[in-house]
Coordinates of C-alpha atoms in Angstrom, one line a residue:
X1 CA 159.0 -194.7 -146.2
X2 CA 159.7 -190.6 -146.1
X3 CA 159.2 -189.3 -149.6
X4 CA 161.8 -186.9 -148.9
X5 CA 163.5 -185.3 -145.6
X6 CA 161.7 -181.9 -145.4
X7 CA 158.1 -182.1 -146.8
X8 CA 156.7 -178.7 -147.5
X9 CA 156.8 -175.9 -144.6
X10 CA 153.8 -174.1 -143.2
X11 CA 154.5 -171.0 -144.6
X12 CA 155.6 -171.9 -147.7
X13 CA 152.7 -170.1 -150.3
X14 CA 153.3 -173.0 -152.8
X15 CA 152.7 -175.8 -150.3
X16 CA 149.7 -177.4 -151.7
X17 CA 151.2 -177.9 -155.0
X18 CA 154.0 -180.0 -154.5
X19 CA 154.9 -183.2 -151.7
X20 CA 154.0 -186.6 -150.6
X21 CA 150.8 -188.1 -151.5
X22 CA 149.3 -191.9 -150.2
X23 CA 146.2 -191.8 -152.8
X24 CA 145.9 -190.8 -156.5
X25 CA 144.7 -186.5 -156.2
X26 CA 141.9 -185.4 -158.1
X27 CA 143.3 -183.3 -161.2
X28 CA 141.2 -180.0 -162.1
X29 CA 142.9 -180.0 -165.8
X30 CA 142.2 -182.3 -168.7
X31 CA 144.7 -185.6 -168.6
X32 CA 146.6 -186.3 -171.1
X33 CA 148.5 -189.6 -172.0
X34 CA 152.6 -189.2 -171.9
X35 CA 150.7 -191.0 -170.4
X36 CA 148.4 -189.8 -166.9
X37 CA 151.4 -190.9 -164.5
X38 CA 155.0 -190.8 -165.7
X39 CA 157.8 -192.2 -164.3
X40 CA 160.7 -189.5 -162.7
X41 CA 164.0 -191.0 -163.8
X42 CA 166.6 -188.1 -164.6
X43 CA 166.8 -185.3 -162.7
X44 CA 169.6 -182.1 -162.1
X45 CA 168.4 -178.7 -160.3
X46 CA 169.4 -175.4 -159.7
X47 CA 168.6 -172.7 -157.4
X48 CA 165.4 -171.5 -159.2
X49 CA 164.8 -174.2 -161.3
X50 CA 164.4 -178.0 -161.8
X51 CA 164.2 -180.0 -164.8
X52 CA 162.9 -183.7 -164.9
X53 CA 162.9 -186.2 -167.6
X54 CA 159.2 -187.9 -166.9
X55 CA 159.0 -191.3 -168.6
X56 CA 156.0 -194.0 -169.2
X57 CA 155.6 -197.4 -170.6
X58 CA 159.4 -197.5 -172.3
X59 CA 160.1 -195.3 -174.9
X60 CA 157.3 -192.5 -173.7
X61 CA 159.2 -188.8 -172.8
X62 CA 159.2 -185.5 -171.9
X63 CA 161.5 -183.2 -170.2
X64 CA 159.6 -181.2 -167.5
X65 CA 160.8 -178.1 -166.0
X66 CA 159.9 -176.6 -162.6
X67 CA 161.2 -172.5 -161.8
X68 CA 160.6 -170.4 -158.8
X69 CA 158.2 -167.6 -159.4
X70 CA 155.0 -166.2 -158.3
X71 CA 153.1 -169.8 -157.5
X72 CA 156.1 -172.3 -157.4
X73 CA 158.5 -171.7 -154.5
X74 CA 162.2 -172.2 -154.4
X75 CA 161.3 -174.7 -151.7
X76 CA 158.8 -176.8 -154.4
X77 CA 161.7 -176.5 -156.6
X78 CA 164.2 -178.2 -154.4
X79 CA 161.8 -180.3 -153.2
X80 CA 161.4 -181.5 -156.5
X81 CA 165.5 -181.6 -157.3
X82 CA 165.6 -183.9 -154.2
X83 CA 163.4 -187.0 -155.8
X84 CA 164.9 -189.6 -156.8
X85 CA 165.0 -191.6 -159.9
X86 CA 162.1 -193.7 -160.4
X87 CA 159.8 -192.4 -158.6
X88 CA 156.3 -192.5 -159.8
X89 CA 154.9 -188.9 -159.6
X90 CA 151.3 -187.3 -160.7
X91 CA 151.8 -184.1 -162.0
X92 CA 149.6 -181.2 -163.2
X93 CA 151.1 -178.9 -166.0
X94 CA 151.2 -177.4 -169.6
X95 CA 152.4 -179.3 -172.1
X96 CA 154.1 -176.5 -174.7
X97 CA 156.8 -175.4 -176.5
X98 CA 159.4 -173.5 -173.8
X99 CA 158.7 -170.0 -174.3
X100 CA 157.5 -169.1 -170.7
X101 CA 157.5 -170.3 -167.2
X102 CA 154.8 -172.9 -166.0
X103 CA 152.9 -172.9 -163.2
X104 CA 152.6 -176.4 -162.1
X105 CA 151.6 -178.7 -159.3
X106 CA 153.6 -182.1 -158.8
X107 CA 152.8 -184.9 -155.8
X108 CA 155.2 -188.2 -155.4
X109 CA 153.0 -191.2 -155.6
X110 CA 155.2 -193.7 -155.2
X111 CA 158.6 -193.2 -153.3
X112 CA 161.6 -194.8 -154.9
X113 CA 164.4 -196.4 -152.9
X114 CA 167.5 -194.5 -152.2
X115 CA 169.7 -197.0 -154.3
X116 CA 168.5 -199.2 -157.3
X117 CA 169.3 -203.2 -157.3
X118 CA 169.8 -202.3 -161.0
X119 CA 170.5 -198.9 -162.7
X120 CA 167.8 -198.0 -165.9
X121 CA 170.7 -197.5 -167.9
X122 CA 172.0 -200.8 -167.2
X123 CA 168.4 -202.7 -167.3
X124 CA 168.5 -201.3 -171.1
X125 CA 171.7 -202.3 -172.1
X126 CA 172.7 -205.7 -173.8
X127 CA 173.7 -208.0 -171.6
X128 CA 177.0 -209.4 -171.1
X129 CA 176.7 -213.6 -171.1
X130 CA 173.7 -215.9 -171.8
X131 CA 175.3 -219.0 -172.5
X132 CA 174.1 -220.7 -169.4
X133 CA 171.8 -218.2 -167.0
X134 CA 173.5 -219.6 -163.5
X135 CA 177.0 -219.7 -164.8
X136 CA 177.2 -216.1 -165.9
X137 CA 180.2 -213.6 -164.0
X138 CA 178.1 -211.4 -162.0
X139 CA 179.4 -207.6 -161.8
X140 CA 180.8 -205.2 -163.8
X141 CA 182.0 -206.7 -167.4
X142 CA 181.9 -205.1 -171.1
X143 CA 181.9 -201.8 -171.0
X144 CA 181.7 -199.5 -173.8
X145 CA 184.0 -196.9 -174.6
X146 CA 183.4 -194.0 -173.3
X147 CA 180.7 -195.1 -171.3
X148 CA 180.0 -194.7 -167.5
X149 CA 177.0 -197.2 -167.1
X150 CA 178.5 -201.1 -167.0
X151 CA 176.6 -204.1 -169.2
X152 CA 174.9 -206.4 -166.5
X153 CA 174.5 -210.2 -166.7
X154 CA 171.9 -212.0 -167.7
X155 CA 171.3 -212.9 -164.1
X156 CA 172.0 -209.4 -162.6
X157 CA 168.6 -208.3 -165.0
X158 CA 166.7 -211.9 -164.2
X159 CA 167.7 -211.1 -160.6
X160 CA 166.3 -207.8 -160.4
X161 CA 162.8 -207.7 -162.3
X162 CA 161.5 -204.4 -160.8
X163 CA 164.4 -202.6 -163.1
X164 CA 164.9 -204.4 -165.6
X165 CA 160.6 -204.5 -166.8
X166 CA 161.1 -200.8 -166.3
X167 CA 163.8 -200.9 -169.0
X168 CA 162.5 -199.2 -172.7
X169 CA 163.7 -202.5 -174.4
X170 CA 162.1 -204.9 -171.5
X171 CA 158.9 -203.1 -172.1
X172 CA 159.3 -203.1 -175.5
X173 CA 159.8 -207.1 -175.6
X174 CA 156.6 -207.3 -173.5
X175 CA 154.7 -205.3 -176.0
X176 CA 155.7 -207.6 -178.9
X177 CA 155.2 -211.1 -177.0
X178 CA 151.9 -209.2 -175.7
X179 CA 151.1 -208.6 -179.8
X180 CA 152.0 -212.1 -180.7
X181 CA 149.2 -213.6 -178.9
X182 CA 146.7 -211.5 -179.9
X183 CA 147.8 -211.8 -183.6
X184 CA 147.4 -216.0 -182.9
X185 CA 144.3 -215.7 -181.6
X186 CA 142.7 -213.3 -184.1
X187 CA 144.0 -215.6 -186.5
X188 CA 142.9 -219.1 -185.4
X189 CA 139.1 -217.4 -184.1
X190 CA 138.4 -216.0 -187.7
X191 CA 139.1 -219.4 -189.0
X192 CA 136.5 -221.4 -186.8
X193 CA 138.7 -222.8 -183.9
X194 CA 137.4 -222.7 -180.5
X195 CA 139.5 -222.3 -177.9
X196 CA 140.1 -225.1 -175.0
X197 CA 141.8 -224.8 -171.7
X198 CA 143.5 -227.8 -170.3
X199 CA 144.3 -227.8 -166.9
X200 CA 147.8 -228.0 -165.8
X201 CA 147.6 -230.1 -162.5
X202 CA 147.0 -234.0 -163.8
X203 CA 147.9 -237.1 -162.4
X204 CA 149.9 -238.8 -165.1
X205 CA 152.2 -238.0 -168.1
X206 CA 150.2 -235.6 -170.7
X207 CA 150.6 -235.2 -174.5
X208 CA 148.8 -232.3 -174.7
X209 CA 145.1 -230.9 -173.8
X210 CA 144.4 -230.5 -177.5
X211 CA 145.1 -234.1 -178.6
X212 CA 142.3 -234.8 -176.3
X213 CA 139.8 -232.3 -177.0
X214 CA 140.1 -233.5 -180.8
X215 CA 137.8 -236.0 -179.7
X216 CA 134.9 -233.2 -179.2
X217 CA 135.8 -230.6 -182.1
X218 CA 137.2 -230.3 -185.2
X219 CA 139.8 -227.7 -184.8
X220 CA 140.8 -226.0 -181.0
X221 CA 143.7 -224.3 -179.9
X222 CA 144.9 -223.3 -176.3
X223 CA 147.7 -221.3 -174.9
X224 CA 149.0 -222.1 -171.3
X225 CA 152.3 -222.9 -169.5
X226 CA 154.0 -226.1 -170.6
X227 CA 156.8 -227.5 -168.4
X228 CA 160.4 -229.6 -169.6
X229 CA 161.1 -232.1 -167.0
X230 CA 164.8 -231.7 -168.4
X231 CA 168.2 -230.5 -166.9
X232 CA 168.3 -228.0 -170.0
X233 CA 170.4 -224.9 -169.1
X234 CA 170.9 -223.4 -172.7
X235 CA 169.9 -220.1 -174.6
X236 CA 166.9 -221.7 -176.0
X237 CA 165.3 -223.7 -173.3
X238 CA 163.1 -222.9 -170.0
X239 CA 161.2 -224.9 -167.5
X240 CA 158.3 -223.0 -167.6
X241 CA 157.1 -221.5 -171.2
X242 CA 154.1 -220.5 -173.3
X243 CA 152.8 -223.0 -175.9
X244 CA 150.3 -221.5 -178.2
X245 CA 148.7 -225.0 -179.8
X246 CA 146.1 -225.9 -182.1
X247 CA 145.0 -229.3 -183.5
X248 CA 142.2 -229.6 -186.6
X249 CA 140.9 -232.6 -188.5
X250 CA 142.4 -233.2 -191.5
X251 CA 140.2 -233.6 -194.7
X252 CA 143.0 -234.9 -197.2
X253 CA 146.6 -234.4 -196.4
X254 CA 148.8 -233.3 -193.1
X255 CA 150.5 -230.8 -195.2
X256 CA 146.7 -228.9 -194.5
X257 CA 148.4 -228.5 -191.1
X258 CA 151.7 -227.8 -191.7
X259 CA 150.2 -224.7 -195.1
X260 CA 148.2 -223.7 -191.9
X261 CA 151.0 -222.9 -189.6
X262 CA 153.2 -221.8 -192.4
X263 CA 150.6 -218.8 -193.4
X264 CA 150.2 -218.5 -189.6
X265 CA 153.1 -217.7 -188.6
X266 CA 153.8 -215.8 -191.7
X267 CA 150.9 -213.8 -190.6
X268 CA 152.2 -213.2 -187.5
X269 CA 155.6 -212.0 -188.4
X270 CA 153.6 -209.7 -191.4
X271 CA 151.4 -207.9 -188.5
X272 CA 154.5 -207.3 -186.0
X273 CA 155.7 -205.4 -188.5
X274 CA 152.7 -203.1 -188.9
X275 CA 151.6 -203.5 -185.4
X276 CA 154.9 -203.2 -183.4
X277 CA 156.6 -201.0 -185.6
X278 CA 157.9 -198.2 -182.4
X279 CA 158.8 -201.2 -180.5
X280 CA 161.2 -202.7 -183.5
X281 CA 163.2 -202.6 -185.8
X282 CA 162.7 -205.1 -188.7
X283 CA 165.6 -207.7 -189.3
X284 CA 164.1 -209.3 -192.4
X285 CA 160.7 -209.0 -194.5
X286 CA 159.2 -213.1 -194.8
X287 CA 158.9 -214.2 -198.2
X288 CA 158.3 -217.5 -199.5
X289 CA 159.7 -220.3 -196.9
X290 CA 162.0 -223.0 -197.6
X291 CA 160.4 -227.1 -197.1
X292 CA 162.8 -229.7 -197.6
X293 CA 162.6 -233.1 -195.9
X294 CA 164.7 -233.6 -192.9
X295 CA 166.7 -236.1 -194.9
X296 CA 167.5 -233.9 -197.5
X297 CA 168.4 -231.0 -194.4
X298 CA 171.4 -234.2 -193.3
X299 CA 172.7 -233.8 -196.8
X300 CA 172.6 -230.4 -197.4
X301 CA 174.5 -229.6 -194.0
X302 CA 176.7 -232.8 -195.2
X303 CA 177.5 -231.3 -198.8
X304 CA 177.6 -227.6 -198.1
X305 CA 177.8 -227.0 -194.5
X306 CA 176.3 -223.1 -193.5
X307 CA 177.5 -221.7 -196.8
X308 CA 174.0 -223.2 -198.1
X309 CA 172.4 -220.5 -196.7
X310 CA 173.5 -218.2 -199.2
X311 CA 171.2 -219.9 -201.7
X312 CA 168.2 -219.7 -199.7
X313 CA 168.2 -216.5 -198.4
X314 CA 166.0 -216.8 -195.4
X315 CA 166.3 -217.2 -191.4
X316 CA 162.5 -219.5 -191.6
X317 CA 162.5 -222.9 -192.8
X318 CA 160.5 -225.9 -192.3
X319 CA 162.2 -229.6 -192.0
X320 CA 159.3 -232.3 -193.1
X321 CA 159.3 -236.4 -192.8
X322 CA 161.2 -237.0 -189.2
X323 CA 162.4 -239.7 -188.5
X324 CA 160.3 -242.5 -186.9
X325 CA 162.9 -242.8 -184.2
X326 CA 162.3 -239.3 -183.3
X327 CA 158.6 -238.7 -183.1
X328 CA 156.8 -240.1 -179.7
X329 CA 154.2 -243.1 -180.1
X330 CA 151.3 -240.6 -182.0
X331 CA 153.2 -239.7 -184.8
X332 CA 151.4 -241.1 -188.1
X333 CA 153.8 -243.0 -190.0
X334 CA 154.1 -242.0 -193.7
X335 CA 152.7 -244.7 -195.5
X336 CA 155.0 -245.1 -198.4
X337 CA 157.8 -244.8 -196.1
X338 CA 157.4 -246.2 -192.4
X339 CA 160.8 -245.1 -191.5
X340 CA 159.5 -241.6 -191.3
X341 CA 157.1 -239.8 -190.3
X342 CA 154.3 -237.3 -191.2
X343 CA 156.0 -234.5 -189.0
X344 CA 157.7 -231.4 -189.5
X345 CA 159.7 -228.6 -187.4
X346 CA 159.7 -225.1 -188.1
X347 CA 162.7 -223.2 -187.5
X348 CA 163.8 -219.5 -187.1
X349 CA 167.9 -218.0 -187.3
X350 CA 168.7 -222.1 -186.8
X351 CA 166.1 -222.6 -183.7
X352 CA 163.1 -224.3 -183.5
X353 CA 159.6 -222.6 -182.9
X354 CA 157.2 -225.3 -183.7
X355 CA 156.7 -228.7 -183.5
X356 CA 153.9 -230.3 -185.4
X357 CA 152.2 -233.0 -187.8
X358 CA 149.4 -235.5 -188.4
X359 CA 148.8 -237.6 -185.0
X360 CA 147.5 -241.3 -185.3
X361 CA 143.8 -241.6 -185.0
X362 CA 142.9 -245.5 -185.2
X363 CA 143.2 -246.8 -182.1
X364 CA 144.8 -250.3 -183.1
X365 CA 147.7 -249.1 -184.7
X366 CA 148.5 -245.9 -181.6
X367 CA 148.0 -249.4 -179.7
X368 CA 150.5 -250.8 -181.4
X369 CA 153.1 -247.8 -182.0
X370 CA 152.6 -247.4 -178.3
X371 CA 154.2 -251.7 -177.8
X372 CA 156.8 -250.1 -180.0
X373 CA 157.9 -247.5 -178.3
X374 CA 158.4 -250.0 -174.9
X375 CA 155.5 -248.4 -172.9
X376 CA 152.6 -250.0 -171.2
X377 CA 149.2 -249.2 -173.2
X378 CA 147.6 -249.5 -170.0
X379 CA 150.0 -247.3 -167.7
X380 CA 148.8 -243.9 -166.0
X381 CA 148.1 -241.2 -168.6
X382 CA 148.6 -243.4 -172.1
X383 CA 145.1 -245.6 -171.0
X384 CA 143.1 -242.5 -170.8
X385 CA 144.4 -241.0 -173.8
X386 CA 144.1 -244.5 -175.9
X387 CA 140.4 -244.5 -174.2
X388 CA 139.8 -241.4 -176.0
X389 CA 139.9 -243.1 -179.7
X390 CA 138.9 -246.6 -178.5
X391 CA 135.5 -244.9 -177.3
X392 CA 134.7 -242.6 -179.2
X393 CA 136.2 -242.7 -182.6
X394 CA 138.4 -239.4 -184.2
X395 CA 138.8 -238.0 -187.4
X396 CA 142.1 -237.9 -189.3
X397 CA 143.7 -234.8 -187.4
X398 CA 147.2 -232.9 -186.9
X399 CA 148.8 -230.0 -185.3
X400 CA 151.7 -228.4 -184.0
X401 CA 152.5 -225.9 -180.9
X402 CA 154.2 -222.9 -181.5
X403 CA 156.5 -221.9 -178.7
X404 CA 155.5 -217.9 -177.9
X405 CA 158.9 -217.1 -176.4
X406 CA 160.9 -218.8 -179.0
X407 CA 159.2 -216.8 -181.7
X408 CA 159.6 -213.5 -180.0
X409 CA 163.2 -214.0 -178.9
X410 CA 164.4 -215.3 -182.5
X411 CA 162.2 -213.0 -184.2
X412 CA 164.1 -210.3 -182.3
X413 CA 167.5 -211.8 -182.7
X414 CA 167.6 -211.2 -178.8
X415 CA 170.5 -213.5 -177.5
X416 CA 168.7 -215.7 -175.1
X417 CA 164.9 -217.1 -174.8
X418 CA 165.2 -215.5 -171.0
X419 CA 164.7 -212.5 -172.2
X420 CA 161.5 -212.7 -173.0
X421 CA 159.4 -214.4 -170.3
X422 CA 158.2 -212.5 -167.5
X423 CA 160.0 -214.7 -165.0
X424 CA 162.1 -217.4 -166.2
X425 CA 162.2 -220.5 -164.5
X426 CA 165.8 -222.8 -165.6
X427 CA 166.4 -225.8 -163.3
X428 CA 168.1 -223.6 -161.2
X429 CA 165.7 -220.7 -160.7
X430 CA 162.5 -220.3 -159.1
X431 CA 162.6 -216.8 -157.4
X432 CA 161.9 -214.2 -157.9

């Protein structure tokens, strides 16, 4: 691809400052982060002079300006008025206040395409629909007043990843999932659990790598791709998504499991705050959560309907004591109440984030939960994982999995969980 139509002339005395480049150049002065390489994405010129908006990683800019004089020539200057947005360019200047001209070198790197799939001013505006990703009106919807640059679907941005990552608020998603996991695995390391990794090609139904590993340790955790073999095409669901789990013995009572999330994810919102403070803008400070049973949740929506949040004051609340009917086979039963069980949901602004609680451990009774549930204690998948405490004997144990972009897109109060996986797979989309 030409970077431009007319490279620099032979005798043009500025001709080795400025042009087309295949490998990185060797800069003489110091580098310094805006950061090394910037991104050209606004640009206007004049006879004698250029000015260029150079961006990097999101919300990282500085305006650059090129003028004819005694080492830049009017040809560097159109040359440089001629590139076009997005380019990524290498260039060697002085990074001051205006008060003179700068002598200054700058090489394309990487040549942009004459027209974008998606503009950067529409890749960092909201989007128009997410209600379902493949039913949304493509094209030009929602604009604001006096604004030239339309609001593009959800799938327009999906559709066109190069932009739309490019985008400050893409990026600045990214940083925050990106922070998220770190924050989880700081967290669950300093506390002695050791991380396992589960494969994800197996030949039978799985309920999770960690339930397994249990067997060997007392408290692991893993973080992978899980995948919903559902027809789910809502806001909150994808095929493919990130599951950060962890799974620990349990000395006393399951609620050790479900304090230990709680303060996890507590900490996690706590630290984004410090942590991700230039990528976001806080939407609430966590205080103390809200626990009620999910039986009690059935009456308060009963009796008082969403005006009970008033009284509570938070967007994080944890239901307890499911029903038996709506836990799988490994659910412990609560012992004073069989109808229910010894699990819990956590739930951000009226979505759930985590599923968790104490999983059986004797192996008659998973036998027999397992009769209940109509399956075959010796079909493909539920033998080997009944082998597992028939064997070799397990603690007491619980855990939950905390869905990473759930977190991050509620956290955000961003409009669709497809915002914030690098490329979402619905049953309808596998490319790109």
């Amino acid at each position: 691809m030409a970077i431009t139509a007319a490279g620099p002339s032979g005798d043009d005395f500025a001709k080795d400052s400025y042009g087309g480049t295949v490998f990185p150049r060797k800069i003489a002065s110091k580098l310094a982060h805006l950061r090394d390489i910037g991104e050209q994405h606004v640009d206007t010129s004049v006879k004698k002079m250029a000015f260029v908006e150079l961006r990097e990683e999101g919300s990282w800019s500085i305006q650059g300006l090129v003028m004819a004089g005694t080492e830049v020539s009017r040809e560097m200057v159109k040359w440089v008025g001629s590139l076009k947005p997005k380019n990524f360019v290498s260039v060697e200047a002085t990074v001051k206040r205006p008060l003179e001209p700068v002598k200054s070198p700058v090489f394309c790197e990487a040549p942009a395409p004459e027209s974008l799939g998606l503009s950067l001013q529409a890749a960092n505006k909201a989007v128009t629909r997410v209600d379902e990703e493949e039913n949304v009106v493509e094209g030009v919807e929602d604009l604001t007043l006096g604004s030239a640059v339309p609001a593009a679907s959800l799938a327009t941005h999906i559709g066109n990843p190069v932009m739309h990552k490019r985008a400050p608020v893409a990026q600045a998603i990214s940083n925050v999932r990106i922070t998220v996991r770190k924050i989880f695995t700081e967290y669950v390391d300093a506390r002695g659990f050791n991380l396992f990794e589960p494969p994800c090609l197996i030949g039978a139904a799985s309920e999770g790598g960690s339930n397994i590993e249990i067997a060997g340790g007392r408290k692991v955790y893993s973080i992978g791709p899980t995948f919903r073999a559902e027809n789910s095409n809502t806001r909150r669901h994808l095929t493919e998504f990130f599951v950060m789990d962890l799974e620990k013995e349990i000395e006393e009572h399951y609620h050790e499991v479900l304090d230990l999330l709680k303060d996890l994810l507590l900490h996690i919102f706590r630290q984004l705050e410090v942590r991700c403070k230039d990528e976001i803008e806080l939407v609430r400070s966590p205080g103390k959560e809200v626990r009620i049973t999910f039986a009690d949740g059935q009456k308060l929506l009963r009796e008082e309907g969403p005006e009970e949040y008033k009284n509570y004051k938070t967007d994080f609340y944890i239901l307890d004591k499911f029903p038996e009917s709506a836990r799988p086979f490994y659910a412990m039963l609560d012992p004073e109440n069989p109808d229910v069980t010894n699990a819990f949901d956590f739930f951000m602004r009226g979505q759930e984030v985590l599923s968790g609680g104490q999983r059986i451990h004797l192996p008659d009774m998973l036998e027999s939960r397992i009769r209940d549930k109509g399956i075959g204690p010796v079909s493909p998948g539920i033998k080997e994982y009944l082998d597992v405490f028939k064997l070799a004997g397990v603690l007491p144990y619980g855990g939950g999995g905390i869905g990473l972009d759930r977190v991050v897109a509620w956290y955000l109060a961003l409009p669709t969980v497809h915002l914030c996986a690098y490329y979402p797979r619905t049953p309808k989309r596998l490319l790109p």
